[in-house]
PDB file of N, CA and C in Angstrom:
ATOM      1  N   MET D   1       5.815  10.665  23.767  1.00 97.00           N
ATOM      2  CA  MET D   1       6.815   9.693  23.350  1.00 97.00           C
ATOM      3  C   MET D   1       6.107   8.385  23.017  1.00 97.00           C
ATOM      4  N   ILE D   2       6.657   7.677  22.047  1.00 98.00           N
ATOM      5  CA  ILE D   2       6.175   6.338  21.712  1.00 98.00           C
ATOM      6  C   ILE D   2       7.352   5.376  21.707  1.00 98.00           C
ATOM      7  N   HIS D   3       7.028   4.110  21.911  1.00 98.00           N
ATOM      8  CA  HIS D   3       8.008   3.036  21.840  1.00 98.00           C
ATOM      9  C   HIS D   3       7.666   2.183  20.623  1.00 98.00           C
ATOM     10  N   VAL D   4       8.666   1.645  19.972  1.00 98.00           N
ATOM     11  CA  VAL D   4       8.471   0.729  18.853  1.00 98.00           C
ATOM     12  C   VAL D   4       9.311  -0.513  19.128  1.00 98.00           C
ATOM     13  N   ILE D   5       8.662  -1.661  19.024  1.00 98.00           N
ATOM     14  CA  ILE D   5       9.346  -2.940  19.150  1.00 98.00           C
ATOM     15  C   ILE D   5       9.098  -3.684  17.844  1.00 98.00           C
ATOM     16  N   ALA D   6      10.155  -3.985  17.122  1.00 98.00           N
ATOM     17  CA  ALA D   6      10.021  -4.680  15.843  1.00 98.00           C
ATOM     18  C   ALA D   6      10.834  -5.972  15.886  1.00 98.00           C
ATOM     19  N   ALA D   7      10.241  -7.045  15.386  1.00 98.00           N
ATOM     20  CA  ALA D   7      10.935  -8.321  15.233  1.00 98.00           C
ATOM     21  C   ALA D   7      11.138  -8.544  13.745  1.00 98.00           C
ATOM     22  N   LEU D   8      12.387  -8.608  13.332  1.00 98.00           N
ATOM     23  CA  LEU D   8      12.716  -8.830  11.926  1.00 98.00           C
ATOM     24  C   LEU D   8      13.219 -10.260  11.767  1.00 98.00           C
ATOM     25  N   SER D   9      12.472 -11.053  11.023  1.00 98.00           N
ATOM     26  CA  SER D   9      12.883 -12.422  10.728  1.00 98.00           C
ATOM     27  C   SER D   9      13.796 -12.399   9.516  1.00 98.00           C
ATOM     28  N   THR D  10      14.820 -13.255   9.554  1.00 98.00           N
ATOM     29  CA  THR D  10      15.752 -13.302   8.438  1.00 98.00           C
ATOM     30  C   THR D  10      15.752 -14.682   7.797  1.00 98.00           C
ATOM     31  N   ALA D  11      16.250 -14.713   6.588  1.00 98.00           N
ATOM     32  CA  ALA D  11      16.508 -15.995   5.943  1.00 98.00           C
ATOM     33  C   ALA D  11      17.518 -16.743   6.817  1.00 98.00           C
ATOM     34  N   PRO D  12      17.466 -18.071   6.830  1.00 97.00           N
ATOM     35  CA  PRO D  12      18.381 -18.838   7.681  1.00 97.00           C
ATOM     36  C   PRO D  12      19.839 -18.427   7.486  1.00 97.00           C
ATOM     37  N   GLY D  13      20.500 -18.156   8.611  1.00 97.00           N
ATOM     38  CA  GLY D  13      21.916 -17.815   8.580  1.00 97.00           C
ATOM     39  C   GLY D  13      22.239 -16.393   8.161  1.00 97.00           C
ATOM     40  N   LYS D  14      21.231 -15.540   7.972  1.00 98.00           N
ATOM     41  CA  LYS D  14      21.467 -14.180   7.469  1.00 98.00           C
ATOM     42  C   LYS D  14      21.403 -13.103   8.555  1.00 98.00           C
ATOM     43  N   ARG D  15      21.164 -13.498   9.812  1.00 98.00           N
ATOM     44  CA  ARG D  15      21.002 -12.487  10.857  1.00 98.00           C
ATOM     45  C   ARG D  15      22.249 -11.622  11.015  1.00 98.00           C
ATOM     46  N   ASP D  16      23.439 -12.202  10.964  1.00 98.00           N
ATOM     47  CA  ASP D  16      24.667 -11.409  11.124  1.00 98.00           C
ATOM     48  C   ASP D  16      24.798 -10.355  10.022  1.00 98.00           C
ATOM     49  N   GLN D  17      24.357 -10.670   8.835  1.00 98.00           N
ATOM     50  CA  GLN D  17      24.373  -9.700   7.737  1.00 98.00           C
ATOM     51  C   GLN D  17      23.445  -8.524   8.061  1.00 98.00           C
ATOM     52  N   LEU D  18      22.281  -8.823   8.643  1.00 98.00           N
ATOM     53  CA  LEU D  18      21.336  -7.770   9.021  1.00 98.00           C
ATOM     54  C   LEU D  18      21.904  -6.920  10.152  1.00 98.00           C
ATOM     55  N   ILE D  19      22.543  -7.549  11.126  1.00 98.00           N
ATOM     56  CA  ILE D  19      23.152  -6.807  12.235  1.00 98.00           C
ATOM     57  C   ILE D  19      24.214  -5.843  11.700  1.00 98.00           C
ATOM     58  N   ALA D  20      25.042  -6.293  10.786  1.00 98.00           N
ATOM     59  CA  ALA D  20      26.080  -5.433  10.200  1.00 98.00           C
ATOM     60  C   ALA D  20      25.451  -4.245   9.470  1.00 98.00           C
ATOM     61  N   ALA D  21      24.362  -4.480   8.759  1.00 98.00           N
ATOM     62  CA  ALA D  21      23.690  -3.397   8.042  1.00 98.00           C
ATOM     63  C   ALA D  21      23.099  -2.381   9.016  1.00 98.00           C
ATOM     64  N   PHE D  22      22.561  -2.853  10.139  1.00 97.00           N
ATOM     65  CA  PHE D  22      22.013  -1.941  11.141  1.00 97.00           C
ATOM     66  C   PHE D  22      23.109  -1.087  11.775  1.00 97.00           C
ATOM     67  N   LYS D  23      24.304  -1.633  11.932  1.00 97.00           N
ATOM     68  CA  LYS D  23      25.401  -0.847  12.498  1.00 97.00           C
ATOM     69  C   LYS D  23      25.728   0.344  11.605  1.00 97.00           C
ATOM     70  N   GLU D  24      25.593   0.169  10.295  1.00 97.00           N
ATOM     71  CA  GLU D  24      25.816   1.278   9.359  1.00 97.00           C
ATOM     72  C   GLU D  24      24.634   2.235   9.331  1.00 97.00           C
ATOM     73  N   LEU D  25      23.422   1.709   9.517  1.00 98.00           N
ATOM     74  CA  LEU D  25      22.209   2.514   9.456  1.00 98.00           C
ATOM     75  C   LEU D  25      22.001   3.360  10.708  1.00 98.00           C
ATOM     76  N   ALA D  26      22.344   2.840  11.864  1.00 98.00           N
ATOM     77  CA  ALA D  26      22.006   3.471  13.141  1.00 98.00           C
ATOM     78  C   ALA D  26      22.428   4.938  13.255  1.00 98.00           C
ATOM     79  N   PRO D  27      23.640   5.330  12.865  1.00 98.00           N
ATOM     80  CA  PRO D  27      23.995   6.754  13.003  1.00 98.00           C
ATOM     81  C   PRO D  27      23.076   7.682  12.204  1.00 98.00           C
ATOM     82  N   LYS D  28      22.619   7.235  11.055  1.00 98.00           N
ATOM     83  CA  LYS D  28      21.692   8.045  10.253  1.00 98.00           C
ATOM     84  C   LYS D  28      20.360   8.195  10.975  1.00 98.00           C
ATOM     85  N   VAL D  29      19.895   7.125  11.589  1.00 98.00           N
ATOM     86  CA  VAL D  29      18.616   7.176  12.310  1.00 98.00           C
ATOM     87  C   VAL D  29      18.750   8.029  13.565  1.00 98.00           C
ATOM     88  N   HIS D  30      19.842   7.860  14.295  1.00 98.00           N
ATOM     89  CA  HIS D  30      20.052   8.665  15.505  1.00 98.00           C
ATOM     90  C   HIS D  30      20.055  10.163  15.192  1.00 98.00           C
ATOM     91  N   ALA D  31      20.449  10.548  13.986  1.00 98.00           N
ATOM     92  CA  ALA D  31      20.486  11.959  13.589  1.00 98.00           C
ATOM     93  C   ALA D  31      19.122  12.504  13.180  1.00 98.00           C
ATOM     94  N   GLU D  32      18.130  11.650  13.048  1.00 98.00           N
ATOM     95  CA  GLU D  32      16.802  12.095  12.626  1.00 98.00           C
ATOM     96  C   GLU D  32      16.119  12.882  13.740  1.00 98.00           C
ATOM     97  N   ASP D  33      15.321  13.876  13.334  1.00 98.00           N
ATOM     98  CA  ASP D  33      14.518  14.627  14.300  1.00 98.00           C
ATOM     99  C   ASP D  33      13.542  13.678  14.991  1.00 98.00           C
ATOM    100  N   GLY D  34      13.489  13.761  16.298  1.00 98.00           N
ATOM    101  CA  GLY D  34      12.526  12.973  17.059  1.00 98.00           C
ATOM    102  C   GLY D  34      13.017  11.620  17.514  1.00 98.00           C
ATOM    103  N   CYS D  35      14.210  11.204  17.099  1.00 98.00           N
ATOM    104  CA  CYS D  35      14.739   9.913  17.529  1.00 98.00           C
ATOM    105  C   CYS D  35      15.306  10.049  18.938  1.00 98.00           C
ATOM    106  N   ILE D  36      14.794   9.236  19.846  1.00 98.00           N
ATOM    107  CA  ILE D  36      15.279   9.214  21.220  1.00 98.00           C
ATOM    108  C   ILE D  36      16.191   8.011  21.431  1.00 98.00           C
ATOM    109  N   GLU D  37      15.793   6.882  20.875  1.00 98.00           N
ATOM    110  CA  GLU D  37      16.574   5.647  21.029  1.00 98.00           C
ATOM    111  C   GLU D  37      16.333   4.761  19.817  1.00 98.00           C
ATOM    112  N   TYR D  38      17.378   4.074  19.379  1.00 98.00           N
ATOM    113  CA  TYR D  38      17.272   3.170  18.230  1.00 98.00           C
ATOM    114  C   TYR D  38      18.391   2.157  18.344  1.00 98.00           C
ATOM    115  N   GLY D  39      18.045   0.899  18.579  1.00 97.00           N
ATOM    116  CA  GLY D  39      19.067  -0.122  18.726  1.00 97.00           C
ATOM    117  C   GLY D  39      18.525  -1.506  18.452  1.00 97.00           C
ATOM    118  N   THR D  40      19.420  -2.454  18.363  1.00 98.00           N
ATOM    119  CA  THR D  40      19.038  -3.833  18.076  1.00 98.00           C
ATOM    120  C   THR D  40      19.415  -4.739  19.234  1.00 98.00           C
ATOM    121  N   ALA D  41      18.759  -5.903  19.277  1.00 98.00           N
ATOM    122  CA  ALA D  41      19.032  -6.894  20.319  1.00 98.00           C
ATOM    123  C   ALA D  41      18.679  -8.273  19.775  1.00 98.00           C
ATOM    124  N   VAL D  42      19.323  -9.286  20.358  1.00 98.00           N
ATOM    125  CA  VAL D  42      19.035 -10.676  19.995  1.00 98.00           C
ATOM    126  C   VAL D  42      18.685 -11.457  21.263  1.00 98.00           C
ATOM    127  N   ASP D  43      18.004 -12.566  21.070  1.00 97.00           N
ATOM    128  CA  ASP D  43      17.631 -13.419  22.193  1.00 97.00           C
ATOM    129  C   ASP D  43      18.874 -13.908  22.935  1.00 97.00           C
ATOM    130  N   VAL D  44      18.735 -14.054  24.234  1.00 97.00           N
ATOM    131  CA  VAL D  44      19.814 -14.582  25.061  1.00 97.00           C
ATOM    132  C   VAL D  44      19.231 -15.689  25.940  1.00 97.00           C
ATOM    133  N   ALA D  45      19.972 -16.758  26.099  1.00 96.00           N
ATOM    134  CA  ALA D  45      19.522 -17.886  26.917  1.00 96.00           C
ATOM    135  C   ALA D  45      19.539 -17.500  28.396  1.00 96.00           C
ATOM    136  N   THR D  46      18.484 -17.848  29.092  1.00 97.00           N
ATOM    137  CA  THR D  46      18.394 -17.637  30.536  1.00 97.00           C
ATOM    138  C   THR D  46      17.721 -18.860  31.156  1.00 97.00           C
ATOM    139  N   PRO D  47      17.784 -19.003  32.477  1.00 97.00           N
ATOM    140  CA  PRO D  47      17.061 -20.097  33.130  1.00 97.00           C
ATOM    141  C   PRO D  47      15.610 -19.734  33.449  1.00 97.00           C
ATOM    142  N   ILE D  48      15.122 -18.622  32.944  1.00 96.00           N
ATOM    143  CA  ILE D  48      13.762 -18.166  33.243  1.00 96.00           C
ATOM    144  C   ILE D  48      12.763 -19.014  32.477  1.00 96.00           C
ATOM    145  N   GLY D  49      11.898 -19.693  33.207  1.00 94.00           N
ATOM    146  CA  GLY D  49      10.974 -20.645  32.600  1.00 94.00           C
ATOM    147  C   GLY D  49       9.964 -20.045  31.639  1.00 94.00           C
ATOM    148  N   ALA D  50       9.570 -18.808  31.843  1.00 96.00           N
ATOM    149  CA  ALA D  50       8.554 -18.187  30.991  1.00 96.00           C
ATOM    150  C   ALA D  50       9.107 -17.704  29.657  1.00 96.00           C
ATOM    151  N   GLN D  51      10.413 -17.761  29.509  1.00 95.00           N
ATOM    152  CA  GLN D  51      11.027 -17.261  28.276  1.00 95.00           C
ATOM    153  C   GLN D  51      10.670 -18.162  27.096  1.00 95.00           C
ATOM    154  N   GLU D  52      10.383 -17.516  25.987  1.00 94.00           N
ATOM    155  CA  GLU D  52      10.119 -18.229  24.740  1.00 94.00           C
ATOM    156  C   GLU D  52      11.411 -18.886  24.242  1.00 94.00           C
ATOM    157  N   PRO D  53      11.303 -19.888  23.378  1.00 95.00           N
ATOM    158  CA  PRO D  53      12.517 -20.501  22.803  1.00 95.00           C
ATOM    159  C   PRO D  53      13.346 -19.468  22.037  1.00 95.00           C
ATOM    160  N   LEU D  54      14.650 -19.661  22.029  1.00 96.00           N
ATOM    161  CA  LEU D  54      15.547 -18.746  21.322  1.00 96.00           C
ATOM    162  C   LEU D  54      15.270 -18.775  19.823  1.00 96.00           C
ATOM    163  N   ARG D  55      15.423 -17.625  19.200  1.00 97.00           N
ATOM    164  CA  ARG D  55      15.192 -17.484  17.760  1.00 97.00           C
ATOM    165  C   ARG D  55      16.498 -17.048  17.109  1.00 97.00           C
ATOM    166  N   ASP D  56      17.133 -17.975  16.415  1.00 96.00           N
ATOM    167  CA  ASP D  56      18.432 -17.695  15.800  1.00 96.00           C
ATOM    168  C   ASP D  56      18.350 -16.790  14.581  1.00 96.00           C
ATOM    169  N   ASP D  57      17.173 -16.665  13.995  1.00 98.00           N
ATOM    170  CA  ASP D  57      17.022 -15.878  12.773  1.00 98.00           C
ATOM    171  C   ASP D  57      16.068 -14.703  12.973  1.00 98.00           C
ATOM    172  N   VAL D  58      16.126 -14.105  14.177  1.00 98.00           N
ATOM    173  CA  VAL D  58      15.305 -12.925  14.476  1.00 98.00           C
ATOM    174  C   VAL D  58      16.185 -11.851  15.090  1.00 98.00           C
ATOM    175  N   LEU D  59      16.024 -10.623  14.615  1.00 98.00           N
ATOM    176  CA  LEU D  59      16.689  -9.455  15.181  1.00 98.00           C
ATOM    177  C   LEU D  59      15.596  -8.513  15.693  1.00 98.00           C
ATOM    178  N   MET D  60      15.705  -8.129  16.945  1.00 98.00           N
ATOM    179  CA  MET D  60      14.756  -7.182  17.529  1.00 98.00           C
ATOM    180  C   MET D  60      15.300  -5.768  17.379  1.00 98.00           C
ATOM    181  N   VAL D  61      14.404  -4.843  17.068  1.00 98.00           N
ATOM    182  CA  VAL D  61      14.764  -3.431  16.996  1.00 98.00           C
ATOM    183  C   VAL D  61      13.927  -2.722  18.056  1.00 98.00           C
ATOM    184  N   VAL D  62      14.609  -1.993  18.941  1.00 98.00           N
ATOM    185  CA  VAL D  62      13.962  -1.291  20.036  1.00 98.00           C
ATOM    186  C   VAL D  62      14.155   0.202  19.791  1.00 98.00           C
ATOM    187  N   GLU D  63      13.026   0.926  19.721  1.00 98.00           N
ATOM    188  CA  GLU D  63      13.080   2.339  19.353  1.00 98.00           C
ATOM    189  C   GLU D  63      12.235   3.175  20.298  1.00 98.00           C
ATOM    190  N   LYS D  64      12.609   4.441  20.436  1.00 98.00           N
ATOM    191  CA  LYS D  64      11.785   5.442  21.098  1.00 98.00           C
ATOM    192  C   LYS D  64      11.789   6.679  20.213  1.00 98.00           C
ATOM    193  N   TRP D  65      10.594   7.232  20.003  1.00 98.00           N
ATOM    194  CA  TRP D  65      10.420   8.419  19.170  1.00 98.00           C
ATOM    195  C   TRP D  65       9.610   9.457  19.932  1.00 98.00           C
ATOM    196  N   GLU D  66       9.848  10.719  19.617  1.00 98.00           N
ATOM    197  CA  GLU D  66       9.105  11.793  20.270  1.00 98.00           C
ATOM    198  C   GLU D  66       7.622  11.748  19.942  1.00 98.00           C
ATOM    199  N   SER D  67       7.267  11.243  18.736  1.00 98.00           N
ATOM    200  CA  SER D  67       5.865  11.271  18.307  1.00 98.00           C
ATOM    201  C   SER D  67       5.649  10.299  17.152  1.00 98.00           C
ATOM    202  N   ILE D  68       4.395  10.053  16.857  1.00 98.00           N
ATOM    203  CA  ILE D  68       4.065   9.229  15.687  1.00 98.00           C
ATOM    204  C   ILE D  68       4.499   9.927  14.393  1.00 98.00           C
ATOM    205  N   PRO D  69       4.289  11.252  14.242  1.00 98.00           N
ATOM    206  CA  PRO D  69       4.805  11.898  13.032  1.00 98.00           C
ATOM    207  C   PRO D  69       6.326  11.732  12.858  1.00 98.00           C
ATOM    208  N   ALA D  70       7.087  11.736  13.958  1.00 98.00           N
ATOM    209  CA  ALA D  70       8.540  11.514  13.856  1.00 98.00           C
ATOM    210  C   ALA D  70       8.819  10.105  13.345  1.00 98.00           C
ATOM    211  N   LEU D  71       8.055   9.125  13.834  1.00 98.00           N
ATOM    212  CA  LEU D  71       8.212   7.747  13.356  1.00 98.00           C
ATOM    213  C   LEU D  71       7.842   7.649  11.879  1.00 98.00           C
ATOM    214  N   GLU D  72       6.774   8.290  11.483  1.00 98.00           N
ATOM    215  CA  GLU D  72       6.360   8.260  10.077  1.00 98.00           C
ATOM    216  C   GLU D  72       7.426   8.887   9.179  1.00 98.00           C
ATOM    217  N   ALA D  73       8.018   9.997   9.628  1.00 98.00           N
ATOM    218  CA  ALA D  73       9.091  10.628   8.847  1.00 98.00           C
ATOM    219  C   ALA D  73      10.289   9.692   8.750  1.00 98.00           C
ATOM    220  N   HIS D  74      10.598   8.997   9.836  1.00 98.00           N
ATOM    221  CA  HIS D  74      11.685   8.017   9.831  1.00 98.00           C
ATOM    222  C   HIS D  74      11.438   6.936   8.788  1.00 98.00           C
ATOM    223  N   LEU D  75      10.244   6.397   8.778  1.00 97.00           N
ATOM    224  CA  LEU D  75       9.930   5.313   7.850  1.00 97.00           C
ATOM    225  C   LEU D  75       9.991   5.761   6.397  1.00 97.00           C
ATOM    226  N   ALA D  76       9.767   7.052   6.150  1.00 98.00           N
ATOM    227  CA  ALA D  76       9.788   7.593   4.791  1.00 98.00           C
ATOM    228  C   ALA D  76      11.160   8.143   4.386  1.00 98.00           C
ATOM    229  N   ALA D  77      12.119   8.147   5.302  1.00 98.00           N
ATOM    230  CA  ALA D  77      13.437   8.714   5.009  1.00 98.00           C
ATOM    231  C   ALA D  77      14.131   7.945   3.880  1.00 98.00           C
ATOM    232  N   PRO D  78      14.852   8.648   3.018  1.00 98.00           N
ATOM    233  CA  PRO D  78      15.539   7.984   1.904  1.00 98.00           C
ATOM    234  C   PRO D  78      16.481   6.862   2.344  1.00 98.00           C
ATOM    235  N   HIS D  79      17.186   7.052   3.464  1.00 98.00           N
ATOM    236  CA  HIS D  79      18.100   5.996   3.903  1.00 98.00           C
ATOM    237  C   HIS D  79      17.345   4.753   4.374  1.00 98.00           C
ATOM    238  N   MET D  80      16.098   4.915   4.802  1.00 98.00           N
ATOM    239  CA  MET D  80      15.306   3.742   5.181  1.00 98.00           C
ATOM    240  C   MET D  80      14.840   2.978   3.942  1.00 98.00           C
ATOM    241  N   GLU D  81      14.473   3.694   2.908  1.00 97.00           N
ATOM    242  CA  GLU D  81      14.084   3.048   1.649  1.00 97.00           C
ATOM    243  C   GLU D  81      15.277   2.287   1.075  1.00 97.00           C
ATOM    244  N   GLU D  82      16.442   2.915   1.110  1.00 98.00           N
ATOM    245  CA  GLU D  82      17.666   2.267   0.629  1.00 98.00           C
ATOM    246  C   GLU D  82      17.967   1.006   1.457  1.00 98.00           C
ATOM    247  N   PHE D  83      17.817   1.121   2.772  1.00 98.00           N
ATOM    248  CA  PHE D  83      18.056  -0.022   3.658  1.00 98.00           C
ATOM    249  C   PHE D  83      17.095  -1.168   3.338  1.00 98.00           C
ATOM    250  N   ARG D  84      15.804  -0.859   3.228  1.00 97.00           N
ATOM    251  CA  ARG D  84      14.812  -1.906   2.923  1.00 97.00           C
ATOM    252  C   ARG D  84      15.127  -2.587   1.593  1.00 97.00           C
ATOM    253  N   ASN D  85      15.498  -1.818   0.592  1.00 97.00           N
ATOM    254  CA  ASN D  85      15.837  -2.397  -0.714  1.00 97.00           C
ATOM    255  C   ASN D  85      17.070  -3.288  -0.622  1.00 97.00           C
ATOM    256  N   SER D  86      18.083  -2.844   0.123  1.00 97.00           N
ATOM    257  CA  SER D  86      19.316  -3.620   0.209  1.00 97.00           C
ATOM    258  C   SER D  86      19.151  -4.898   1.028  1.00 97.00           C
ATOM    259  N   MET D  87      18.144  -4.946   1.890  1.00 98.00           N
ATOM    260  CA  MET D  87      17.930  -6.113   2.751  1.00 98.00           C
ATOM    261  C   MET D  87      16.762  -6.989   2.291  1.00 98.00           C
ATOM    262  N   SER D  88      16.269  -6.752   1.080  1.00 97.00           N
ATOM    263  CA  SER D  88      15.082  -7.484   0.618  1.00 97.00           C
ATOM    264  C   SER D  88      15.302  -8.990   0.515  1.00 97.00           C
ATOM    265  N   ASP D  89      16.543  -9.431   0.321  1.00 97.00           N
ATOM    266  CA  ASP D  89      16.811 -10.866   0.258  1.00 97.00           C
ATOM    267  C   ASP D  89      17.227 -11.435   1.617  1.00 97.00           C
ATOM    268  N   VAL D  90      17.312 -10.574   2.629  1.00 98.00           N
ATOM    269  CA  VAL D  90      17.723 -10.988   3.975  1.00 98.00           C
ATOM    270  C   VAL D  90      16.518 -11.063   4.907  1.00 98.00           C
ATOM    271  N   ILE D  91      15.693 -10.013   4.899  1.00 98.00           N
ATOM    272  CA  ILE D  91      14.530  -9.936   5.785  1.00 98.00           C
ATOM    273  C   ILE D  91      13.370 -10.702   5.158  1.00 98.00           C
ATOM    274  N   THR D  92      12.823 -11.657   5.913  1.00 98.00           N
ATOM    275  CA  THR D  92      11.708 -12.465   5.408  1.00 98.00           C
ATOM    276  C   THR D  92      10.375 -12.095   6.051  1.00 98.00           C
ATOM    277  N   GLY D  93      10.401 -11.293   7.101  1.00 97.00           N
ATOM    278  CA  GLY D  93       9.166 -10.889   7.757  1.00 97.00           C
ATOM    279  C   GLY D  93       9.429  -9.854   8.829  1.00 97.00           C
ATOM    280  N   ILE D  94       8.405  -9.037   9.098  1.00 97.00           N
ATOM    281  CA  ILE D  94       8.507  -7.997  10.123  1.00 97.00           C
ATOM    282  C   ILE D  94       7.233  -8.003  10.948  1.00 97.00           C
ATOM    283  N   SER D  95       7.409  -7.985  12.257  1.00 97.00           N
ATOM    284  CA  SER D  95       6.305  -7.813  13.194  1.00 97.00           C
ATOM    285  C   SER D  95       6.579  -6.529  13.963  1.00 97.00           C
ATOM    286  N   LEU D  96       5.612  -5.627  14.013  1.00 96.00           N
ATOM    287  CA  LEU D  96       5.836  -4.300  14.574  1.00 96.00           C
ATOM    288  C   LEU D  96       4.774  -3.977  15.621  1.00 96.00           C
ATOM    289  N   GLN D  97       5.213  -3.448  16.751  1.00 98.00           N
ATOM    290  CA  GLN D  97       4.313  -2.939  17.787  1.00 98.00           C
ATOM    291  C   GLN D  97       4.690  -1.501  18.072  1.00 98.00           C
ATOM    292  N   VAL D  98       3.715  -0.607  18.035  1.00 98.00           N
ATOM    293  CA  VAL D  98       3.907   0.801  18.421  1.00 98.00           C
ATOM    294  C   VAL D  98       3.138   0.986  19.722  1.00 98.00           C
ATOM    295  N   LEU D  99       3.837   1.462  20.743  1.00 98.00           N
ATOM    296  CA  LEU D  99       3.278   1.530  22.090  1.00 98.00           C
ATOM    297  C   LEU D  99       3.432   2.935  22.660  1.00 98.00           C
ATOM    298  N   LYS D 100       2.550   3.277  23.589  1.00 97.00           N
ATOM    299  CA  LYS D 100       2.741   4.515  24.332  1.00 97.00           C
ATOM    300  C   LYS D 100       2.887   4.152  25.805  1.00 97.00           C
ATOM    301  N   PRO D 101       3.759   4.864  26.512  1.00 96.00           N
ATOM    302  CA  PRO D 101       3.930   4.589  27.930  1.00 96.00           C
ATOM    303  C   PRO D 101       2.637   4.902  28.693  1.00 96.00           C
ATOM    304  N   THR D 102       2.384   4.152  29.725  1.00 95.00           N
ATOM    305  CA  THR D 102       1.234   4.444  30.571  1.00 95.00           C
ATOM    306  C   THR D 102       1.626   5.553  31.543  1.00 95.00           C
ATOM    307  N   GLU D 103       0.636   6.264  31.977  1.00 80.00           N
ATOM    308  CA  GLU D 103       0.934   7.387  32.878  1.00 80.00           C
ATOM    309  C   GLU D 103       0.537   7.061  34.287  1.00 80.00           C
TER     310      GLU D 103
END
């Protein structure tokens, strides 16, 4: 299993548009072979001192896949290409981490 943590930066004020698009995309991704978990999250204010400042124009995507080949197939899926094209004026940057659990 692998974990994927992605930070998607949006144009100012466009995060809600990206969240709505992910709500439509998620069922297609959940149906893909090898998808264990796929969801989004946003920063939340806490009193924890070590927390980074809140980011109003960032959407986090938290994923779990059975394997790297499953992730690669996901990234090449037609609905992902369609999603990337439709969000090209919304998403301004992507930071991606692919991780494996420690044993």
